[in-house]
Structures are given as structure tokens and as C-alpha cells.
Tab-separated table of N, CA and C in Angstrom:
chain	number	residue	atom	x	y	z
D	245	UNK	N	0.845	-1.172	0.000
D	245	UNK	CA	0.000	0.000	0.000
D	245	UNK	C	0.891	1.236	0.000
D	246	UNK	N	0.330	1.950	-0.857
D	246	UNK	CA	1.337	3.398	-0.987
D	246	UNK	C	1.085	4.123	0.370
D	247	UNK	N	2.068	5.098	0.450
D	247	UNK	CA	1.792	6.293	1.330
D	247	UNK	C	1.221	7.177	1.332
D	248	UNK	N	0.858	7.163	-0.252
D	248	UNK	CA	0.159	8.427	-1.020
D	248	UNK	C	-1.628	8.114	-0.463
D	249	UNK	N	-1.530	6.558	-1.068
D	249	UNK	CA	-2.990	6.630	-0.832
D	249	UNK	C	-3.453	6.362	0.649
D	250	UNK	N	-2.505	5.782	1.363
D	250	UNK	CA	-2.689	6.029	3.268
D	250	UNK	C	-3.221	7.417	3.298
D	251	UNK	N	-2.274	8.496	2.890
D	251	UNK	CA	-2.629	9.802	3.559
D	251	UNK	C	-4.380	10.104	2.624
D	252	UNK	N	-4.377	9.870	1.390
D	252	UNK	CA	-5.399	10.429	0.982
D	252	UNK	C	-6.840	10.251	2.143
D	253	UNK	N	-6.359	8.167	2.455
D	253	UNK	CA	-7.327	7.469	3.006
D	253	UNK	C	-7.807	8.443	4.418
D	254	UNK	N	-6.800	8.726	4.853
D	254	UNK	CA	-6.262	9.122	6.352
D	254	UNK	C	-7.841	10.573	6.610
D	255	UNK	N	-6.825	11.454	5.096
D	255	UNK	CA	-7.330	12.750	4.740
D	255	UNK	C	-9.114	12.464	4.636
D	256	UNK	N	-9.139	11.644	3.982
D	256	UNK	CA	-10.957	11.359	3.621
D	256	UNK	C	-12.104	11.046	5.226
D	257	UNK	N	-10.900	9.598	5.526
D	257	UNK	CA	-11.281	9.289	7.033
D	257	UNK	C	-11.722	10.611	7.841
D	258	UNK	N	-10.544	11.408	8.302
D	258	UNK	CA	-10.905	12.474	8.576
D	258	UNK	C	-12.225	13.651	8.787
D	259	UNK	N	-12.309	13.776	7.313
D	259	UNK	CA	-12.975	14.734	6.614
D	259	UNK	C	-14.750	13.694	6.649
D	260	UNK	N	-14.700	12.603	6.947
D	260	UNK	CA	-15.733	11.830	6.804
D	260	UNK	C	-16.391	11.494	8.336
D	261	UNK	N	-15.394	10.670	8.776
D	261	UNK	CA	-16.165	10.633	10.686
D	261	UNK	C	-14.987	10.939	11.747
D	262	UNK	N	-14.158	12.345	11.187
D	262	UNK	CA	-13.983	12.800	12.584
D	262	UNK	C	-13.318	11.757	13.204
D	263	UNK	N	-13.542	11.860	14.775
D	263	UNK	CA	-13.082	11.673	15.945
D	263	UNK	C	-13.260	10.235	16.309
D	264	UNK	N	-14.701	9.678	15.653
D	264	UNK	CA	-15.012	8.360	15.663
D	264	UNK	C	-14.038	7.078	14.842
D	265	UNK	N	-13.953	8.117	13.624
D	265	UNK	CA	-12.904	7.120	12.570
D	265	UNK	C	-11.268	7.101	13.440
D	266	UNK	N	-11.138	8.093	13.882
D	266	UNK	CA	-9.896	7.927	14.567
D	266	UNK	C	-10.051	6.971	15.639
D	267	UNK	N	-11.005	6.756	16.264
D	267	UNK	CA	-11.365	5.951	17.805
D	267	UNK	C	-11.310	4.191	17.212
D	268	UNK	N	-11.646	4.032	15.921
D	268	UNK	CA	-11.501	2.844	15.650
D	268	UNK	C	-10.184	2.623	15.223
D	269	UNK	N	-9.677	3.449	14.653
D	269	UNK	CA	-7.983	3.186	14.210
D	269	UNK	C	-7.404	2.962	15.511
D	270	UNK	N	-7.641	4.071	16.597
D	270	UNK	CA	-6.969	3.550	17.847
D	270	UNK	C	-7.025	2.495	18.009
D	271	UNK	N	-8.118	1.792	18.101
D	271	UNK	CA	-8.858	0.668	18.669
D	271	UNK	C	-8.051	-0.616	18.164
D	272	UNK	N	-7.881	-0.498	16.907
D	272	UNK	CA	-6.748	-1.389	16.401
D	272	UNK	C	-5.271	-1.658	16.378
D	273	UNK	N	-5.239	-0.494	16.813
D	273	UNK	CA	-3.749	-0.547	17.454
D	273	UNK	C	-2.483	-1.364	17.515
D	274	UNK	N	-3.403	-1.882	18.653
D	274	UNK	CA	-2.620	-2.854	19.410
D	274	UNK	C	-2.837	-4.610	18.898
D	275	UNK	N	-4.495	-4.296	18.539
D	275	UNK	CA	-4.180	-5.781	18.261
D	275	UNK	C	-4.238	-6.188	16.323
D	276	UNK	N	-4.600	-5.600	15.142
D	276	UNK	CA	-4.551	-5.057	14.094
D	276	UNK	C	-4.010	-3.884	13.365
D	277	UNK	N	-3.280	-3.580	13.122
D	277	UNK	CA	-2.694	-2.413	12.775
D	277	UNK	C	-2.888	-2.663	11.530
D	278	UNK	N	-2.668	-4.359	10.750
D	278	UNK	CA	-3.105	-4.110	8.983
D	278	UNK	C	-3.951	-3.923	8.621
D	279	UNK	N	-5.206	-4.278	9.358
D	279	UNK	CA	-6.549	-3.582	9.261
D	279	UNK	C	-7.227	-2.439	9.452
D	280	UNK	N	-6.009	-1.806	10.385
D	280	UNK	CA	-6.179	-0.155	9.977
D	280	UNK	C	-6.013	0.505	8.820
D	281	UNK	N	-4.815	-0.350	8.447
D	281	UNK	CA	-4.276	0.512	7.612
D	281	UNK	C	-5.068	0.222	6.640
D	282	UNK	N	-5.531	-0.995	6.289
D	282	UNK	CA	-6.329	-1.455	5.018
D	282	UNK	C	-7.990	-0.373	5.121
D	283	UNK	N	-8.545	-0.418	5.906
D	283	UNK	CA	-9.473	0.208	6.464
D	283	UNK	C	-9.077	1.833	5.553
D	284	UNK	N	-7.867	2.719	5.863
D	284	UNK	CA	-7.370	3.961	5.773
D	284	UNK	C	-7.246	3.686	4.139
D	285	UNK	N	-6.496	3.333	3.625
D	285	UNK	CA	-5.515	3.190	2.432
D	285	UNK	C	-6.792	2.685	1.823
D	286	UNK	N	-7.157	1.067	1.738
D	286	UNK	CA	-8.169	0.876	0.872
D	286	UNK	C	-9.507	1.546	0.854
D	287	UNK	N	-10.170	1.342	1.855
D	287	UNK	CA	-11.676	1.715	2.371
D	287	UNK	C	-11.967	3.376	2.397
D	288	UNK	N	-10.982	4.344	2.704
D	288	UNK	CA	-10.903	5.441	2.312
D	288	UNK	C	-10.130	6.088	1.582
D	289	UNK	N	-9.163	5.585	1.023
D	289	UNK	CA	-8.254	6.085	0.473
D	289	UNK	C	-8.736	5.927	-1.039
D	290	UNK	N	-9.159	4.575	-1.104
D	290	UNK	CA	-9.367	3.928	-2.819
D	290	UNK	C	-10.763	4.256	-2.934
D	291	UNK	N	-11.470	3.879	-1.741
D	291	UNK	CA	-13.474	3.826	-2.568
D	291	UNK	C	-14.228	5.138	-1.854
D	292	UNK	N	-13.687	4.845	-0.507
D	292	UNK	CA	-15.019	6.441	-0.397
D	292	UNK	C	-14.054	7.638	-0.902
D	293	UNK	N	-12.874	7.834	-1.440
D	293	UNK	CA	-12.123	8.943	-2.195
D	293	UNK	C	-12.678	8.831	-3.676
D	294	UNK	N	-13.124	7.948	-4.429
D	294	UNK	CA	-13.525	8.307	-5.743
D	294	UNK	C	-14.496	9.169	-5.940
D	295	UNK	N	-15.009	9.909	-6.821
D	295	UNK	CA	-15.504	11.007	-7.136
D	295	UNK	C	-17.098	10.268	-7.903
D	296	UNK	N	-17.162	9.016	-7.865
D	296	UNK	CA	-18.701	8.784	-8.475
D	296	UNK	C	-19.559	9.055	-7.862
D	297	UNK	N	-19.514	9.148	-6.373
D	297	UNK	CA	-20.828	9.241	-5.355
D	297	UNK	C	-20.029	10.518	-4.278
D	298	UNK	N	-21.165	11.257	-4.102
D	298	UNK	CA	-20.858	12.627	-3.091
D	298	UNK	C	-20.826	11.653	-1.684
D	299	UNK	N	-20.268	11.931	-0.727
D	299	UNK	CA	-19.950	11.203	0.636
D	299	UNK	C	-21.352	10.872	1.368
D	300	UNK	N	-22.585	12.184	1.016
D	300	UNK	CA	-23.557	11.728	1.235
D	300	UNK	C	-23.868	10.690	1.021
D	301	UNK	N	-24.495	10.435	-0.440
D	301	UNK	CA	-24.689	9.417	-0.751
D	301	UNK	C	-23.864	8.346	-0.659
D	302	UNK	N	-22.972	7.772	-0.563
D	302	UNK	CA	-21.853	6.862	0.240
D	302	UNK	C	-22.503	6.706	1.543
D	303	UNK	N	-22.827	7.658	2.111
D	303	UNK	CA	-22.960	7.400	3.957
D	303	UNK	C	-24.461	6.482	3.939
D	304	UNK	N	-24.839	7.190	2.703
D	304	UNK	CA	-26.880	6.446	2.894
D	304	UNK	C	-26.736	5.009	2.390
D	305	UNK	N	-25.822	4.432	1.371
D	305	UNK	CA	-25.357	3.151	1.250
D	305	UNK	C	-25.077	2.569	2.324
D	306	UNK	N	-24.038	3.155	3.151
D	306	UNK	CA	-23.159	2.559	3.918
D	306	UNK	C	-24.611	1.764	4.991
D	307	UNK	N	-25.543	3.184	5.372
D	307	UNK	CA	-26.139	2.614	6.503
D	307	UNK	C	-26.931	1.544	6.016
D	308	UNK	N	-27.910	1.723	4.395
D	308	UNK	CA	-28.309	0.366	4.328
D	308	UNK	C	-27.708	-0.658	4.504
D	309	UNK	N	-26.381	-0.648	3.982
D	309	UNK	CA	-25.642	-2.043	4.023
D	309	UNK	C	-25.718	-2.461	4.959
D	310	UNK	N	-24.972	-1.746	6.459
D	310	UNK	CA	-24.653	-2.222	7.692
D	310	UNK	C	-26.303	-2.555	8.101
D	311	UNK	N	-27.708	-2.035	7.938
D	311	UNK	CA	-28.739	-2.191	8.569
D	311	UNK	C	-28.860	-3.466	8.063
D	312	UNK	N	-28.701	-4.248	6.653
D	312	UNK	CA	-29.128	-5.206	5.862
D	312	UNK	C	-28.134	-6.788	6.643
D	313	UNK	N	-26.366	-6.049	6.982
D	313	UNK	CA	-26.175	-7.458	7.508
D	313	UNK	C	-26.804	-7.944	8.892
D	314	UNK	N	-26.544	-6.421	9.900
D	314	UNK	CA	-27.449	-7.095	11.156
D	314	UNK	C	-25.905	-7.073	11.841
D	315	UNK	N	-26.201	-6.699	13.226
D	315	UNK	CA	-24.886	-7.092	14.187
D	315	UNK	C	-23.637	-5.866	13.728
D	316	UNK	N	-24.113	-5.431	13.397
D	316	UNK	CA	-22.923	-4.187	13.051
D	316	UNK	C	-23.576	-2.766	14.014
D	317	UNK	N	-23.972	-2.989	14.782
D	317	UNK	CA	-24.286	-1.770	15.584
D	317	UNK	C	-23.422	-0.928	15.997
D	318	UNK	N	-21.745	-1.394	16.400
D	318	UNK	CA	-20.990	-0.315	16.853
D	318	UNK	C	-20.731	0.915	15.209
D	319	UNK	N	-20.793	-0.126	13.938
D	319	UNK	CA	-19.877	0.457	12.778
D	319	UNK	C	-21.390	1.259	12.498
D	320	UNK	N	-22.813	0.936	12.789
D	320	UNK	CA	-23.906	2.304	12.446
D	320	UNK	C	-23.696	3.017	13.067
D	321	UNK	N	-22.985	2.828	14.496
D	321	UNK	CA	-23.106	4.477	15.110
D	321	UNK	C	-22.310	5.514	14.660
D	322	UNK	N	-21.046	4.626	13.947
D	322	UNK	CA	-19.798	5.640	13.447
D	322	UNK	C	-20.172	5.963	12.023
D	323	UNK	N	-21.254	5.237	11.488
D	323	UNK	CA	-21.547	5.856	10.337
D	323	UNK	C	-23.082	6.556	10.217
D	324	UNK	N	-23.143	6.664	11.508
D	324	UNK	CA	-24.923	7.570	11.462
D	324	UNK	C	-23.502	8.775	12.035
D	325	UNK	N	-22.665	9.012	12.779
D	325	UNK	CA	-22.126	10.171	12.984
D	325	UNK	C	-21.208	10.607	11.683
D	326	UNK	N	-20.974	9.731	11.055
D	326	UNK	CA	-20.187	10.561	9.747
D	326	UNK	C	-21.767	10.997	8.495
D	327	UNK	N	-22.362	9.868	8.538
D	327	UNK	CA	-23.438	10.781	7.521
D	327	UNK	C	-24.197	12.279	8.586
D	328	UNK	N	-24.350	12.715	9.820
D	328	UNK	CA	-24.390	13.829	10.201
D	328	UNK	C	-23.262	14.703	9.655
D	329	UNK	N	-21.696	14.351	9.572
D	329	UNK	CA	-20.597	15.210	9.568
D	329	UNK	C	-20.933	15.768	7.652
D	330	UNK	N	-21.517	14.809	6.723
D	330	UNK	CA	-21.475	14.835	5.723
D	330	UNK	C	-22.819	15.188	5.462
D	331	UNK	N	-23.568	15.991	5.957
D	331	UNK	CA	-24.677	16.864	5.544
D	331	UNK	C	-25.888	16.062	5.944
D	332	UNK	N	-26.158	14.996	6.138
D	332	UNK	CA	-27.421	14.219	6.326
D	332	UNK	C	-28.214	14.813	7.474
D	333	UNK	N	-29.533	14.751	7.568
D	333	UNK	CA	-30.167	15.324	8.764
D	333	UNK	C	-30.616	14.392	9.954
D	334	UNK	N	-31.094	13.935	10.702
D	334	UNK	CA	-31.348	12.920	11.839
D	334	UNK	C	-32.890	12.815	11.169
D	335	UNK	N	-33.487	13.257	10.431
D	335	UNK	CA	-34.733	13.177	9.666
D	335	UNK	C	-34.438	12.331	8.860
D	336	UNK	N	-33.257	12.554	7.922
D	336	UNK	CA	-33.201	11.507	6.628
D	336	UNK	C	-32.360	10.676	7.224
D	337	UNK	N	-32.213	10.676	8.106
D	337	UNK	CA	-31.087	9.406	8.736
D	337	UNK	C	-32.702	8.548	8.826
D	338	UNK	N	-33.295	8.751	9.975
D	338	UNK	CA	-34.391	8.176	10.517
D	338	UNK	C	-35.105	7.422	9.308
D	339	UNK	N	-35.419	8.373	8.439
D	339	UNK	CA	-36.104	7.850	6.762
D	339	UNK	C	-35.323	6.843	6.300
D	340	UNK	N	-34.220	6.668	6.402
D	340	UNK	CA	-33.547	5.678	5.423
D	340	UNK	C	-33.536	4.627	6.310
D	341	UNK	N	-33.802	4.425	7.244
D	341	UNK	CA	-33.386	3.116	8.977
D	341	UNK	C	-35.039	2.501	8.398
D	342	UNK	N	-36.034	3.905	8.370
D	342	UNK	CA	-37.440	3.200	8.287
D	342	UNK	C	-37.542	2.848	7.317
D	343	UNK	N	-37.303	2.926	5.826
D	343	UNK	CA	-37.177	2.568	4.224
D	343	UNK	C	-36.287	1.298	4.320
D	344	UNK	N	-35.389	0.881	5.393
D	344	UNK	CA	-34.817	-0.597	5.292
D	344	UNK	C	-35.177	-1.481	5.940
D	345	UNK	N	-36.463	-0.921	6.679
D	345	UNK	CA	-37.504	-2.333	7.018
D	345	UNK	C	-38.142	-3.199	6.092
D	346	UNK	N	-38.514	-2.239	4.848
D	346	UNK	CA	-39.267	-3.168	3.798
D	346	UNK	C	-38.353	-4.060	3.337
D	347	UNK	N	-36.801	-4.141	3.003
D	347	UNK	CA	-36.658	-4.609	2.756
D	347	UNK	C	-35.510	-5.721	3.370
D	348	UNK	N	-34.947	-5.594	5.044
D	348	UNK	CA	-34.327	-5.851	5.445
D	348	UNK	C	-35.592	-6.306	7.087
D	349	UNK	N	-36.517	-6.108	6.932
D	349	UNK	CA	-36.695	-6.772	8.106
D	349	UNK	C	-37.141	-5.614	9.102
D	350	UNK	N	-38.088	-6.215	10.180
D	350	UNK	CA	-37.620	-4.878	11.639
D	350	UNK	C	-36.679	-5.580	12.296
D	351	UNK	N	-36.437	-6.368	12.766
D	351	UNK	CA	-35.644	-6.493	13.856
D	351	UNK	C	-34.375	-5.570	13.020
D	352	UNK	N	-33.637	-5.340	11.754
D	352	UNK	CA	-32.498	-5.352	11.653
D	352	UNK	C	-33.246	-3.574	11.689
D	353	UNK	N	-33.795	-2.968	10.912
D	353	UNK	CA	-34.366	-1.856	11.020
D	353	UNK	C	-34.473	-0.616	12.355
D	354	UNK	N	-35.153	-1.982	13.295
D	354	UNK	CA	-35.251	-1.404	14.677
D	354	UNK	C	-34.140	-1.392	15.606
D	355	UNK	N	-33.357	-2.412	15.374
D	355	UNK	CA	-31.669	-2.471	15.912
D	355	UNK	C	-30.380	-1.321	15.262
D	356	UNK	N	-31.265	-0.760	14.265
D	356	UNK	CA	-29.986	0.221	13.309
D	356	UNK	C	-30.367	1.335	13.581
D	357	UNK	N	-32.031	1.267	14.143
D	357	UNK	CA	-32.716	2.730	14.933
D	357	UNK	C	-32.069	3.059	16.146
D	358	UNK	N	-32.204	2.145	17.123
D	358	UNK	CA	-31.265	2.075	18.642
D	358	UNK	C	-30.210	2.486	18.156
D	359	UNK	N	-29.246	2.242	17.194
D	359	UNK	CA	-27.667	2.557	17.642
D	359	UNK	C	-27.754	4.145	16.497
D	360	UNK	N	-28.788	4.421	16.130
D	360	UNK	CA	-28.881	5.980	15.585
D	360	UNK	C	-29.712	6.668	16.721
D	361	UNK	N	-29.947	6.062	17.428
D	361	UNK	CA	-31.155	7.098	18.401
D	361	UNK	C	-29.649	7.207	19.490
D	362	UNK	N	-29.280	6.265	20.033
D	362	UNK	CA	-27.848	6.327	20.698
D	362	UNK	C	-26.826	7.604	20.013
D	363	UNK	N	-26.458	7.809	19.124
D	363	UNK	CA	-25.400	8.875	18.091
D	363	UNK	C	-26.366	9.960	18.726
D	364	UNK	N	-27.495	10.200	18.119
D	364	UNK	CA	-28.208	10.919	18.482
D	364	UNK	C	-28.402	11.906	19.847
D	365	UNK	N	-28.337	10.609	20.780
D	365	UNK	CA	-28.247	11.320	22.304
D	365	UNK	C	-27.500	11.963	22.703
D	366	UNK	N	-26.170	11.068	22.313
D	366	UNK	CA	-24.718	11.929	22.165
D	366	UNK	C	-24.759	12.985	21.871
D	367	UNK	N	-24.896	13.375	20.782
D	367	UNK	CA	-25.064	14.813	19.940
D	367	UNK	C	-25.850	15.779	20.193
D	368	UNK	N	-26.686	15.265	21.187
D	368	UNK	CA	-28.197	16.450	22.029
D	368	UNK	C	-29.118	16.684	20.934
D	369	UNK	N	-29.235	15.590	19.866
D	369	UNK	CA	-30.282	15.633	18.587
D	369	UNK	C	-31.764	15.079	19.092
D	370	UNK	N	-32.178	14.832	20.284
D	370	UNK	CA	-33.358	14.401	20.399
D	370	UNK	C	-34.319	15.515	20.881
D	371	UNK	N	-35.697	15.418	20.411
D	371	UNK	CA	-36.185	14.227	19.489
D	371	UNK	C	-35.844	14.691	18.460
D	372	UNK	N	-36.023	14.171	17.628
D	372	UNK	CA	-36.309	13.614	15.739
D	372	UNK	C	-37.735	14.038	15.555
D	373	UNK	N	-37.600	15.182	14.660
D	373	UNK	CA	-38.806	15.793	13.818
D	373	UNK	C	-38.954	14.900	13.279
D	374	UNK	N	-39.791	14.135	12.632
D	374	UNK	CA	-40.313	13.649	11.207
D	374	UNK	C	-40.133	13.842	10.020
D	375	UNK	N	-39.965	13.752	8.837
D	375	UNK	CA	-40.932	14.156	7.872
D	375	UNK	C	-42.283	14.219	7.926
D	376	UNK	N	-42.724	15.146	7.161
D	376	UNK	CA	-44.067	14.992	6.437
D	376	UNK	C	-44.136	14.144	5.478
D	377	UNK	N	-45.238	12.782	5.557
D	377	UNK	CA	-45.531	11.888	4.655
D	377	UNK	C	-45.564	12.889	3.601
D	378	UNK	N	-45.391	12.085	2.416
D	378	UNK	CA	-45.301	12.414	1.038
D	378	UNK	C	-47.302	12.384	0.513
D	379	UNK	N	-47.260	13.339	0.001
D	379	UNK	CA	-48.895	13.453	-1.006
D	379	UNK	C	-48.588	12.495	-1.905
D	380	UNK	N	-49.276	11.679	-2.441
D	380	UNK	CA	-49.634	10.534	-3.572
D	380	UNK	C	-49.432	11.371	-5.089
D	381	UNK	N	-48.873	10.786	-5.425
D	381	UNK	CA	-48.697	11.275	-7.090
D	381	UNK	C	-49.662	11.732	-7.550
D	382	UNK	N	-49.684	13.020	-8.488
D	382	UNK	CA	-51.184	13.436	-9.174
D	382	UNK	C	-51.291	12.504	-10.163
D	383	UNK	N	-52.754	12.370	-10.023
D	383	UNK	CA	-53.544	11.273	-10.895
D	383	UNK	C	-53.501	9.933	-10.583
D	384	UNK	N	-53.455	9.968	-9.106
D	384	UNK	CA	-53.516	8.343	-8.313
D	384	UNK	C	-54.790	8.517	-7.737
């Protein structure tokens, strides 16, 4: 792995979740360090650094994904706090947790809600406005 793309990874990490992305690099430290680095270099350096998808949209992937495998609750909280760092609102956070029940289930839905209502508390974001349901298409 280059150095070039470590720092880019490093730089993106950064610029993406803050204090949290650093708390997991710590975290590896001691007992993974190639999985940091792979994490830095590949995972930010190579894919969330490409320019096809704005970080937003990256972060609203990310959470379906993690809501869809299930058991990833520590990695939604670090990525319900980087899609906040990257413009998302605790409204469209909430919308996208409830939009992956249809197709992921509640239990995984309602378990990806807890560890966003958790980020949440942290952050002094409670409660959660809503949306306003959507009006039905004209001519339905």
C-alpha cells in the first residue's frame, strides 16, 4: 500500500467521521494495525475517495448495508455520525433506517434505529422531527 494513498485514506477518514474514525484506528492498534491501515488506504483512500458518489450518498449506502447485515451496531453508530458530519439530517437518517424495514426486516431496522437514536443522544439531537408523509402522485 502506498503512502500516497494512506494519507489520501487518512485525509478522507478524517474529513468523513472525525473523531469516531480515529477511535476505531486507535482501537486497532494494538491488536490489528493491517486492518487499519487497510481500512485507511483501501476503504478510504481507494473507494469512499472516488468522485462517483458525493460522501452523502456513500454514507446512505453505507447505513443500508450495515442495517441489511445485522450485528454491526458499533460500525452504524460511526456511520450515522459521519453521515451527520457529511450533511445528512437525523430526519433523513431516521427515513432511510425506516425505508430498510421493507426490505431488510424490523428487527435489523429497529436495531440500526437504537444505535442511531444512541449517536443521536450523544449529539443532544433528540427528538427527531419527522418528515411529512409524502402526497400521492397526481392522478392516483
Amino acid at each position: 500500500m502506498t503512502d500516497e494513498r494512506f494519507e489520501l485514506g487518512l485525509k478522507t477518514l478524517t474529513a468523513i467521521d472525525g473523531e469516531s474514525g480515529q477511535r476505531v484506528l486507535d482501537n486497532l492498534a494494538d491488536v490489528s494495525p493491517a486492518l487499519a491501515e487497510a481500512v485507511v488506504s483501501w476503504g478510504f483512500g481507494e473507494i469512499y475517495a472516488r468522485p462517483g458518489l458525493p460522501p452523502r450518498d456513500r454514507q446512505l449506502v453505507t447505513l443500508g448495508m450495515l442495517t441489511a447485515l445485522g450485528g454491526c451496531e458499533p460500525q452504524l453508530a460511526v456511520h450515522v455520525n459521519a453521515s451527520l458530519n457529511v450533511g445528512l439530517t437525523p430526519a433523513e437518517i431516521v427515513e432511510a433506517l425506516l425505508h430498510s424495514a421493507v426490505y431488510c426486516g424490523f428487527p435489523k431496522a429497529l436495531n440500526a434505529t437504537f444505535a442511531a437514536k444512541k449517536v443521536f443522544a450523544e449529539r443532544g439531537l433528540l427528538p427527531i422531527i419527522p418528515a411529512a408523509p409524502a402526497a400521492p402522485p397526481a392522478g392516483s
